[in-house]
XYZ file of C-alpha atoms in Angstrom:
676
model
C 16.300 52.446 40.564
C 13.281 53.310 38.213
C 10.861 50.671 37.669
C 12.486 49.649 34.131
C 15.725 49.342 35.766
C 14.085 47.181 38.203
C 12.790 44.844 35.764
C 16.215 44.619 33.869
C 17.947 43.822 37.062
C 15.362 41.228 38.057
C 15.389 39.395 34.235
C 19.511 39.272 34.486
C 19.568 37.770 37.878
C 17.111 35.466 36.887
C 18.923 34.409 34.005
C 22.425 33.956 36.208
C 20.576 31.931 38.671
C 19.286 29.638 35.588
C 22.827 29.333 34.398
C 23.754 28.322 37.792
C 21.478 25.722 38.259
C 22.030 24.530 35.140
C 25.907 24.314 35.578
C 25.374 23.056 38.983
C 23.267 20.096 38.069
C 25.204 16.424 37.408
C 24.943 15.177 33.419
C 23.920 11.453 32.956
C 26.096 10.205 30.511
C 25.984 7.264 28.117
C 29.236 6.068 26.869
C 29.998 3.112 24.461
C 31.029 0.259 26.631
C 29.765 -3.198 27.502
C 28.068 -2.064 30.826
C 24.049 -1.997 32.035
C 24.566 1.325 33.525
C 25.449 5.212 32.703
C 28.118 7.460 34.476
C 27.950 10.711 36.237
C 29.944 13.760 35.293
C 30.264 17.393 36.346
C 29.202 20.417 33.526
C 31.850 22.967 32.568
C 29.397 25.007 30.708
C 25.742 24.503 29.478
C 25.038 21.524 27.635
C 21.811 20.060 26.065
C 20.244 17.023 26.712
C 21.289 14.640 23.340
C 24.302 16.574 22.957
C 28.032 14.575 22.508
C 30.446 14.966 25.195
C 34.034 14.150 25.513
C 34.889 12.638 28.701
C 37.440 10.855 30.568
C 36.471 7.164 31.094
C 39.835 5.497 32.831
C 42.531 6.045 30.715
C 40.443 6.966 27.802
C 38.809 10.027 26.159
C 35.440 8.817 24.821
C 32.527 10.264 23.336
C 29.185 10.245 25.215
C 25.443 11.246 25.206
C 24.029 13.483 27.854
C 20.650 11.671 28.776
C 19.805 13.900 31.416
C 20.374 16.575 33.935
C 20.167 15.501 38.104
C 20.441 16.581 41.054
C 22.096 13.883 43.105
C 24.431 10.779 42.202
C 25.255 7.797 43.756
C 29.253 8.734 43.706
C 31.310 11.154 45.847
C 33.599 12.148 43.194
C 32.931 13.257 39.779
C 34.942 14.049 36.764
C 34.171 17.317 35.252
C 33.714 16.809 31.027
C 36.541 17.495 28.957
C 34.449 19.282 26.043
C 30.870 19.453 24.869
C 30.666 18.849 21.156
C 27.182 20.263 20.314
C 25.628 23.546 20.932
C 22.104 22.100 20.396
C 20.979 18.002 20.865
C 22.033 15.718 18.036
C 19.740 13.360 19.281
C 16.441 15.030 20.097
C 13.812 13.583 22.744
C 11.924 11.125 20.657
C 14.918 9.405 19.411
C 16.303 9.224 22.730
C 13.251 7.939 24.316
C 13.070 5.480 21.180
C 16.988 4.195 21.886
C 16.205 3.518 25.641
C 12.656 1.352 24.667
C 15.245 -0.422 22.420
C 18.035 -0.989 25.111
C 15.281 -2.052 27.610
C 13.558 -4.424 25.391
C 17.041 -6.228 23.970
C 18.341 -5.656 26.950
C 21.646 -4.474 25.759
C 23.650 -1.819 26.924
C 22.173 2.070 26.362
C 25.601 3.609 25.591
C 26.480 0.736 22.829
C 22.431 0.983 21.265
C 23.206 4.636 20.812
C 26.624 4.412 19.544
C 25.154 1.640 16.802
C 22.387 4.518 16.026
C 25.026 7.395 15.479
C 27.230 7.784 11.840
C 30.748 6.963 12.751
C 31.917 10.078 12.358
C 29.655 11.286 15.347
C 30.740 8.617 16.845
C 34.249 9.901 16.631
C 33.732 13.262 17.512
C 33.804 15.337 14.105
C 31.404 18.336 13.787
C 27.792 17.731 12.883
C 27.434 19.807 9.469
C 26.801 18.627 6.299
C 29.470 18.495 3.771
C 27.874 18.378 0.750
C 24.047 17.819 -0.420
C 23.994 13.789 -1.246
C 20.153 14.096 -1.798
C 19.304 13.039 -5.738
C 18.320 15.269 -8.203
C 14.544 16.193 -8.209
C 13.060 14.632 -11.723
C 9.412 14.897 -11.114
C 7.053 12.978 -13.282
C 3.698 11.623 -13.126
C 2.739 7.773 -13.918
C 1.124 6.901 -17.342
C -1.027 4.466 -16.226
C -3.527 3.975 -13.807
C -3.781 1.784 -10.612
C -5.310 -1.437 -10.333
C -8.492 -1.759 -8.198
C -6.973 -3.726 -5.715
C -3.901 -1.003 -5.536
C -6.491 1.875 -5.061
C -8.158 -0.142 -2.650
C -5.165 -0.286 -0.566
C -4.001 3.373 -1.314
C -7.863 4.793 0.178
C -7.789 2.362 3.289
C -4.185 3.507 4.187
C -4.840 6.926 3.233
C -7.710 7.322 5.767
C -5.422 6.281 8.638
C -2.349 8.646 8.163
C -3.403 10.786 10.838
C -2.658 7.846 13.565
C -0.788 4.825 14.487
C -2.099 1.562 12.317
C 0.062 -1.587 11.013
C -0.772 -2.839 7.545
C 0.381 -5.995 6.040
C 0.136 -5.186 2.083
C 0.130 -8.938 1.146
C 0.562 -8.849 -2.813
C 1.740 -11.640 -5.203
C 5.172 -10.826 -6.809
C 4.811 -8.407 -9.555
C 1.577 -6.953 -8.065
C 2.428 -3.519 -7.838
C 3.626 -2.578 -3.985
C 5.924 -0.118 -4.968
C 3.323 1.730 -6.581
C 1.042 1.697 -3.598
C 4.376 2.908 -1.810
C 5.006 5.766 -4.335
C 1.111 6.953 -4.195
C 1.348 7.212 -0.315
C 4.540 8.901 -0.264
C 3.295 11.298 -2.783
C 0.398 12.313 -0.220
C 2.839 12.203 2.933
C 5.194 14.760 1.319
C 2.327 17.019 0.400
C 1.533 17.028 3.972
C 5.134 18.156 4.594
C 6.117 15.265 6.364
C 8.835 12.745 5.793
C 8.853 9.120 4.521
C 11.052 6.341 5.833
C 11.708 3.483 3.629
C 13.454 0.089 4.685
C 14.770 -2.659 2.327
C 16.430 -5.593 3.577
C 19.412 -5.768 0.969
C 21.658 -3.025 -0.084
C 21.129 -4.780 -3.563
C 17.905 -3.469 -3.711
C 18.520 0.558 -2.637
C 19.549 1.275 -6.279
C 16.148 0.383 -8.127
C 14.380 1.537 -5.431
C 15.882 4.981 -5.283
C 15.713 5.226 -9.293
C 11.739 4.451 -8.760
C 11.226 6.742 -6.281
C 13.428 9.442 -7.287
C 11.605 9.556 -10.863
C 8.308 10.180 -9.412
C 8.577 12.083 -6.147
C 9.488 16.060 -5.844
C 11.636 15.787 -2.387
C 15.238 15.478 -1.811
C 15.687 11.646 -1.409
C 18.729 10.437 0.934
C 20.339 6.563 1.312
C 21.360 5.166 4.192
C 23.276 1.582 3.940
C 26.905 -0.020 4.353
C 28.363 0.766 1.025
C 28.282 4.983 1.576
C 31.147 6.604 2.846
C 31.240 8.080 6.206
C 30.687 11.484 4.894
C 27.620 10.387 3.079
C 26.120 8.877 5.818
C 26.710 11.749 7.982
C 25.565 14.329 5.406
C 22.370 11.782 4.689
C 21.803 11.423 8.673
C 21.821 15.379 9.318
C 19.596 16.359 6.189
C 16.911 13.815 7.871
C 17.388 15.270 11.044
C 16.930 18.866 9.892
C 14.029 18.134 7.640
C 15.975 18.974 4.352
C 15.422 14.884 3.152
C 11.532 14.014 2.461
C 12.357 10.207 2.118
C 15.220 8.122 3.701
C 15.553 4.900 1.901
C 17.821 2.499 3.615
C 18.765 -0.909 5.335
C 17.958 -2.010 8.917
C 20.148 0.772 10.440
C 18.256 3.618 8.482
C 15.499 2.777 11.696
C 17.731 4.881 13.951
C 17.493 7.912 12.057
C 16.078 11.034 13.460
C 13.128 12.518 11.184
C 11.268 15.388 12.933
C 8.486 15.089 10.449
C 8.028 11.390 10.247
C 4.914 10.696 8.659
C 5.074 6.978 7.349
C 7.410 3.827 7.426
C 7.435 1.450 4.965
C 9.360 -1.905 5.235
C 9.363 -3.592 2.073
C 10.198 -7.403 2.030
C 9.069 -7.410 5.622
C 9.911 -11.411 5.978
C 13.489 -11.326 5.369
C 15.848 -12.063 7.565
C 18.062 -9.614 7.148
C 16.290 -7.117 9.052
C 17.609 -8.869 12.143
C 21.160 -7.697 13.169
C 23.149 -10.790 13.915
C 26.040 -9.059 15.863
C 26.660 -6.439 18.737
C 23.454 -4.825 19.264
C 20.927 -7.918 18.072
C 17.766 -5.699 17.464
C 15.125 -6.305 14.601
C 14.438 -3.213 12.429
C 10.972 -4.843 11.263
C 9.627 -5.006 14.815
C 11.352 -1.770 15.887
C 9.157 0.223 13.112
C 6.165 -0.794 14.985
C 7.469 0.840 18.116
C 8.927 4.066 16.310
C 5.182 4.609 14.408
C 3.742 3.977 17.685
C 5.690 6.528 19.161
C 4.865 9.347 17.186
C 1.399 8.312 15.948
C 1.763 7.514 12.392
C 1.014 4.341 10.192
C 3.536 1.323 9.174
C 3.119 -0.483 5.990
C 4.670 -3.812 5.467
C 5.042 -5.532 1.971
C 5.765 -8.970 0.954
C 4.479 -11.772 -1.332
C 5.383 -14.181 1.324
C 4.341 -12.721 4.983
C 6.470 -13.839 8.253
C 4.818 -16.173 10.850
C 4.851 -13.365 13.205
C 3.235 -10.835 11.421
C 0.418 -13.313 10.128
C 0.025 -13.987 13.580
C -0.390 -10.384 14.543
C -3.261 -10.556 11.574
C -5.091 -13.157 13.512
C -4.836 -11.068 16.662
C -6.302 -8.249 14.794
C -3.721 -6.144 15.825
C -2.694 -5.313 12.063
C -4.757 -5.246 8.858
C -4.141 -7.267 5.962
C -4.648 -5.782 2.622
C -3.904 -7.849 -0.760
C -2.852 -7.865 -4.004
C -3.577 -10.958 -5.686
C -3.096 -10.087 -9.163
C 0.219 -9.153 -11.082
C -0.098 -5.401 -12.495
C -0.663 -4.754 -15.978
C -2.149 -8.079 -16.904
C 1.163 -9.952 -16.318
C 0.224 -13.612 -15.345
C 2.188 -15.595 -12.335
C 4.719 -17.924 -13.831
C 3.958 -21.777 -14.517
C 6.034 -23.840 -12.263
C 7.331 -27.478 -12.625
C 9.263 -29.558 -10.889
C 12.546 -31.690 -12.166
C 13.245 -34.632 -10.494
C 17.126 -34.958 -9.924
C 17.130 -38.604 -8.842
C 18.308 -39.774 -12.470
C 20.778 -37.023 -12.856
C 23.644 -38.458 -10.526
C 26.335 -35.657 -10.062
C 24.782 -33.115 -12.755
C 24.092 -29.752 -11.654
C 22.067 -28.919 -14.920
C 19.256 -31.326 -15.813
C 18.773 -32.062 -19.670
C 15.313 -31.042 -19.450
C 16.210 -28.066 -17.839
C 19.009 -26.964 -20.544
C 16.521 -27.588 -23.146
C 13.965 -25.020 -21.600
C 16.849 -22.714 -21.174
C 17.559 -22.917 -24.942
C 14.186 -22.281 -25.776
C 13.266 -18.844 -24.049
C 16.929 -17.590 -25.032
C 16.505 -18.411 -28.637
C 13.530 -16.127 -28.254
C 15.234 -13.091 -27.251
C 14.390 -13.583 -23.729
C 16.942 -13.879 -20.142
C 16.972 -16.589 -18.055
C 18.154 -16.668 -14.217
C 19.999 -19.643 -12.267
C 19.489 -19.160 -8.725
C 22.143 -21.480 -6.540
C 22.591 -20.242 -2.960
C 26.272 -20.890 -2.548
C 29.174 -18.963 -4.131
C 32.436 -20.504 -5.134
C 33.315 -23.043 -7.257
C 32.512 -26.078 -5.283
C 31.801 -26.719 -1.655
C 33.839 -30.156 -1.028
C 37.682 -30.489 -2.028
C 37.924 -34.544 -1.768
C 39.904 -37.546 -2.145
C 38.192 -40.008 -4.250
C 40.444 -43.211 -2.835
C 40.141 -42.275 0.956
C 37.226 -40.050 1.260
C 39.298 -37.262 2.974
C 38.151 -33.666 2.610
C 39.342 -30.569 3.015
C 37.874 -28.665 6.375
C 38.776 -25.364 8.026
C 41.443 -25.879 10.620
C 39.553 -22.870 12.632
C 35.394 -23.892 12.113
C 33.521 -26.935 11.897
C 33.004 -26.598 8.265
C 34.413 -27.181 4.969
C 36.693 -25.472 2.785
C 35.054 -24.004 -0.548
C 37.024 -24.303 -3.653
C 37.422 -21.107 -5.523
C 38.687 -21.791 -8.806
C 39.716 -18.127 -10.225
C 42.447 -17.537 -7.617
C 43.029 -21.373 -7.001
C 42.420 -20.996 -3.261
C 40.246 -22.968 -0.490
C 38.345 -20.470 1.311
C 36.197 -20.756 4.683
C 33.159 -18.550 4.405
C 32.783 -18.556 8.324
C 36.279 -17.521 9.432
C 37.540 -16.440 5.933
C 40.723 -18.205 6.262
C 41.958 -19.579 2.939
C 45.264 -21.801 1.995
C 46.282 -23.254 -1.587
C 44.612 -26.410 -2.087
C 47.008 -29.781 -1.584
C 48.220 -31.647 -4.683
C 48.309 -34.932 -2.784
C 45.867 -36.410 -0.321
C 46.844 -35.602 3.358
C 45.724 -39.105 4.528
C 46.504 -41.373 1.908
C 49.209 -39.564 -0.181
C 47.314 -40.361 -3.483
C 46.675 -37.498 -6.474
C 43.181 -38.338 -6.466
C 41.646 -34.939 -5.034
C 38.532 -33.834 -7.179
C 36.124 -30.857 -6.218
C 32.283 -32.204 -5.580
C 29.183 -30.192 -6.190
C 28.729 -26.667 -7.449
C 28.750 -23.044 -6.373
C 28.434 -19.863 -8.458
C 31.245 -20.292 -10.006
C 31.399 -23.511 -11.507
C 28.107 -23.388 -12.522
C 28.821 -19.962 -14.489
C 31.672 -22.531 -15.968
C 29.452 -25.595 -17.019
C 27.045 -22.878 -18.397
C 30.207 -21.895 -20.858
C 30.129 -25.127 -22.218
C 26.307 -25.319 -22.986
C 25.925 -21.861 -23.915
C 29.140 -20.812 -25.645
C 27.202 -17.625 -27.508
C 25.393 -16.491 -24.708
C 26.631 -13.666 -21.972
C 26.815 -15.310 -18.522
C 26.322 -12.653 -16.020
C 27.332 -13.845 -12.287
C 26.199 -12.084 -9.030
C 27.159 -12.758 -5.939
C 29.379 -11.549 -3.060
C 32.680 -12.454 -4.964
C 31.518 -10.470 -7.757
C 29.884 -7.063 -6.379
C 33.018 -6.546 -3.929
C 33.979 -3.868 -5.924
C 32.158 -0.011 -5.283
C 29.027 -0.065 -8.145
C 29.682 -3.497 -9.561
C 26.547 -4.424 -8.358
C 24.571 -1.151 -10.267
C 26.890 -2.370 -13.391
C 25.509 -5.555 -13.408
C 22.097 -4.613 -12.994
C 22.742 -2.123 -16.107
C 23.633 -5.280 -18.101
C 20.577 -6.884 -17.232
C 18.013 -3.799 -17.351
C 19.247 -3.315 -20.819
C 17.030 -6.652 -22.109
C 19.932 -8.371 -24.141
C 19.771 -12.084 -23.940
C 21.829 -13.421 -21.353
C 21.936 -15.921 -18.519
C 22.258 -14.496 -14.942
C 23.675 -16.722 -12.127
C 23.122 -15.450 -8.727
C 22.693 -16.282 -4.962
C 19.987 -14.621 -2.567
C 21.017 -11.142 -3.392
C 18.736 -11.712 -6.343
C 15.918 -13.293 -4.724
C 13.716 -10.815 -3.882
C 12.565 -7.126 -5.188
C 14.010 -7.027 -8.797
C 12.159 -6.076 -11.466
C 13.965 -7.792 -14.702
C 11.386 -6.861 -17.474
C 12.885 -9.398 -20.316
C 13.371 -12.329 -17.847
C 11.257 -15.188 -19.078
C 12.632 -17.970 -16.892
C 14.164 -18.939 -13.874
C 15.581 -21.957 -12.589
C 16.222 -23.189 -8.972
C 19.160 -25.591 -8.346
C 20.684 -27.369 -5.140
C 17.570 -26.067 -2.490
C 17.223 -29.819 -1.122
C 19.381 -28.688 2.298
C 16.329 -26.392 2.982
C 14.071 -29.302 3.399
C 16.384 -31.036 5.948
C 17.225 -28.108 8.257
C 17.189 -28.570 11.782
C 16.020 -24.876 12.149
C 12.174 -24.969 13.147
C 11.714 -22.142 10.580
C 13.548 -23.759 7.838
C 10.195 -24.804 5.656
C 9.053 -21.372 6.284
C 12.074 -19.692 4.930
C 12.718 -22.198 1.831
C 8.882 -21.485 1.071
C 9.635 -17.864 1.126
C 12.624 -18.323 -0.654
C 11.171 -20.276 -3.740
C 8.006 -18.143 -4.183
C 10.376 -15.105 -4.112
C 12.483 -16.291 -6.648
C 9.792 -17.781 -8.916
C 8.599 -14.251 -8.813
C 11.227 -12.665 -10.866
C 9.888 -14.408 -13.808
C 7.701 -13.029 -16.912
C 6.723 -9.732 -15.046
C 6.142 -8.054 -18.101
C 3.123 -9.441 -20.462
C 4.112 -13.165 -21.734
C 3.585 -15.698 -18.583
C 6.984 -16.849 -17.202
C 8.534 -20.189 -16.229
C 9.868 -21.630 -13.280
C 11.904 -24.733 -13.132
C 12.683 -26.399 -9.686
C 15.416 -29.001 -9.728
C 14.624 -31.393 -6.427
C 15.545 -35.201 -5.235
C 12.392 -34.798 -3.221
C 9.691 -33.829 -5.652
C 6.945 -35.813 -3.457
C 7.658 -33.449 -0.344
C 4.295 -31.357 0.705
C 5.870 -28.212 0.462
C 5.948 -28.230 -3.186
C 2.165 -29.086 -3.459
C 2.132 -25.384 -2.244
C 4.589 -23.428 -4.291
C 3.785 -25.135 -7.567
C -0.048 -23.506 -7.163
C 1.268 -20.549 -5.517
C -0.703 -21.399 -2.023
C 1.779 -19.478 0.220
C -1.301 -18.565 2.875
C -2.393 -22.078 2.900
C 0.949 -23.173 3.840
C 1.832 -20.327 6.192
C -1.621 -21.103 7.775
C -0.297 -24.704 7.964
C 2.720 -23.942 9.575
C 0.919 -21.709 12.286
C -1.196 -24.477 13.122
C 1.802 -26.792 13.765
C 3.506 -23.801 15.826
C 0.241 -23.446 17.893
C 0.304 -27.308 19.050
C 4.173 -26.980 19.879
C 3.889 -23.519 21.593
C 6.954 -22.305 19.506
C 7.537 -18.749 18.073
C 5.159 -16.819 17.292
C 2.929 -18.462 20.083
C 5.893 -18.072 22.230
C 8.812 -15.724 23.233
C 12.639 -16.353 23.056
C 16.053 -15.675 24.146
C 19.149 -17.158 23.410
C 22.497 -16.684 25.606
C 25.642 -17.910 23.740
C 28.789 -18.273 25.135
C 31.744 -18.975 23.586
C 35.624 -19.574 24.669
C 38.796 -21.027 23.478
C 38.361 -23.603 26.082
C 35.855 -25.754 25.130
C 34.785 -26.478 28.784
C 34.767 -22.926 29.676
C 31.838 -22.097 27.570
C 29.736 -24.985 28.801
C 30.625 -24.413 32.253
C 29.688 -20.631 31.981
C 26.302 -21.573 30.943
C 26.079 -23.889 33.436
C 26.161 -21.199 36.404
C 24.248 -18.965 34.245
C 21.505 -21.747 34.173
C 21.762 -21.617 38.120
C 21.523 -18.177 38.165
C 18.126 -18.324 36.061
C 16.592 -21.037 37.838
C 17.360 -19.195 41.242
C 15.102 -16.251 39.798
C 12.205 -18.826 39.811
C 10.380 -17.458 37.086
C 7.835 -20.371 36.703
C 6.254 -19.905 33.150
C 9.978 -19.340 31.725
C 11.199 -22.974 30.327
C 15.029 -22.955 30.261
C 16.810 -25.552 27.632
C 20.376 -26.348 27.559
C 23.275 -25.960 27.605
C 23.083 -27.147 23.920
C 25.927 -27.835 21.268
C 25.125 -25.651 18.249
C 25.125 -27.212 14.734
C 28.654 -25.403 14.267
C 30.169 -25.806 17.483
C 33.630 -24.079 16.390
C 34.086 -20.901 14.862
C 37.733 -18.894 14.550
C 39.044 -20.971 16.982
C 36.395 -20.263 19.561
C 33.716 -23.233 21.149
C 30.019 -22.294 21.078
C 27.511 -23.460 23.434
C 23.764 -21.984 23.854
C 21.425 -21.720 26.146
C 17.496 -20.720 25.248
C 15.062 -19.496 27.317
C 11.243 -19.447 26.084
C 7.642 -18.361 27.588
C 4.405 -17.665 26.215
C 4.457 -14.756 28.531
C 6.648 -12.066 26.850
C 6.424 -9.995 30.125
C 7.688 -12.889 32.515
C 10.775 -13.900 30.194
C 11.763 -10.009 29.900
C 11.371 -9.660 34.079
C 13.683 -12.938 33.851
C 16.392 -11.060 31.431
C 16.011 -8.037 33.563
C 16.786 -9.586 36.547
C 19.540 -11.724 35.268
C 21.210 -8.636 33.883
C 21.372 -7.547 37.843
C 23.493 -10.252 38.661
C 25.794 -11.087 36.015
C 28.410 -9.833 37.804
C 28.301 -12.456 40.200
C 29.241 -15.138 37.574
C 32.838 -16.371 38.190
C 33.673 -17.674 34.687
C 32.424 -14.314 32.985
C 36.065 -13.416 32.370
C 36.771 -16.282 30.590
C 34.265 -16.391 27.820
C 32.741 -14.075 25.338
C 28.928 -14.223 25.799
C 26.006 -12.435 24.526
C 21.969 -12.175 24.813
C 19.982 -12.399 21.621
C 16.144 -11.524 22.158
C 13.788 -13.122 19.646
C 16.475 -15.079 18.021
C 16.155 -16.060 14.396
C 18.726 -18.672 14.014
């Protein structure tokens, strides 16, 4: 055998040995089941870490993700995988590390975390191929205006930090041009050959944001949110993964999109509670943005006119930098805000003063928006004789009357029924509606403004695909109209001809039992107010309330959100409430009320046995809505000023939940950093 043949022989032998070692290793696989562990299988061929495999689990065939190759297993008999679905990893090492960190922090099963991160078509085993290029067509055009001094200062400071991790709060009043800052920085990052992830809180904000980005950027832009069909979601995911898409714009789940060249993360309206997932894997996309940015050593920008107290606390602690835009772009002036005392307007949704102001603006060819955070016709259907009111049979809540379909609906469990004709208690035909929702407000407006188009935007009018975009097209035409909407219109939208905003029925927020209630209300009032007067002439805002002396209005009327937030932060510091402490919620629910309470008592005993003195245990307590969809709920709260101690307790708890005797009689979940 000559030297060349010997060399070839050695190489072939080495390859065979490597192949043997790979096939003889054990595969650690994450499977989407509610168990805090992974499972071991034997390979039937070479398989990459991060690839999907089909495996037998119990009596089912399921799709799992290979997390690692192992030499040993704690189990004697291992099944062999059924099928390898990917030749190369569908999840690369950085994304797997990110998902593993997320699972550990939120104490949620890694298999379910990975399942949440994948598009449905990948979860069910479909091919990981792009069916159709879904990126928006490129329209490159340069802006025909200069940035303001404040905008340029923000752009320059962030640009100087593009090569490393840094957190920036872009605190700009409504209409100050935060999006322009996003665009200029995105252009810079794209020129470096990198990708940008932009998160928005609501689906309703994506069309406007995509249009603005597509009109300025020479790149492929894809969107990821729940109104895309499954093929579109998969295509967008894969185009982000292979680097085809330069900008990925989406709602909270887009934080899990693999992007090999990620250079910048932007979170618009960072204060919004929609960034927190409220079912299943209960993560906060805003908080995870910091983790992902640190992981790949890039900056993250959080933009808002009303920063959350959590982010302001990080500014105080010098963990992130605050950049301010205190003037509106284009010379526009912040709107004038007035209070209308409703104590003399018994039963009226619209005060005489508000109607007069609306007529004045409409006659000048302007648009008016009325905000009321309740859809449906009326919140109460009751008897004027005996006081009976229609309540849901399955929840602790009133049934909402929807007149256009003549149904009473529960907005919590979606049960509905035909309204009673006579009172079930006294038998009298004395049933009426009380209060206002968007439908009844629309009807009332029709009697005052018969010749003015009324555009109602709520969950009921936007269910149909592209209905929301069609409504926005009508508004953006600039024709005089009255816009009636819920929180879907409260933030981010830029309506150039909107001169006035009326805010109705917000007093409930002043009486909220949630310690975050006044923070959220102040944010809402300022965000809604900010829709008015964004293109030159000063706009006007009218807030109807029965509590005009409430201190919150002193700050809202003068647009002093920062001072109001500082007051709240001092109160939170004194009471050691978040963000000066850290919380976790354990919620149990069961068909039998006592089972939920007894389970949490058992859970309390287990937690106390862990003996973490720095962690306070509150409860079990009954939530505001105890019964929902025929299940009774009970809550247990954990709080500590030491985040590490809290998480140590939760990790230990997860190791011992199998010992709880009532675990099979209840449904329960853990929510780390709850917001409700």
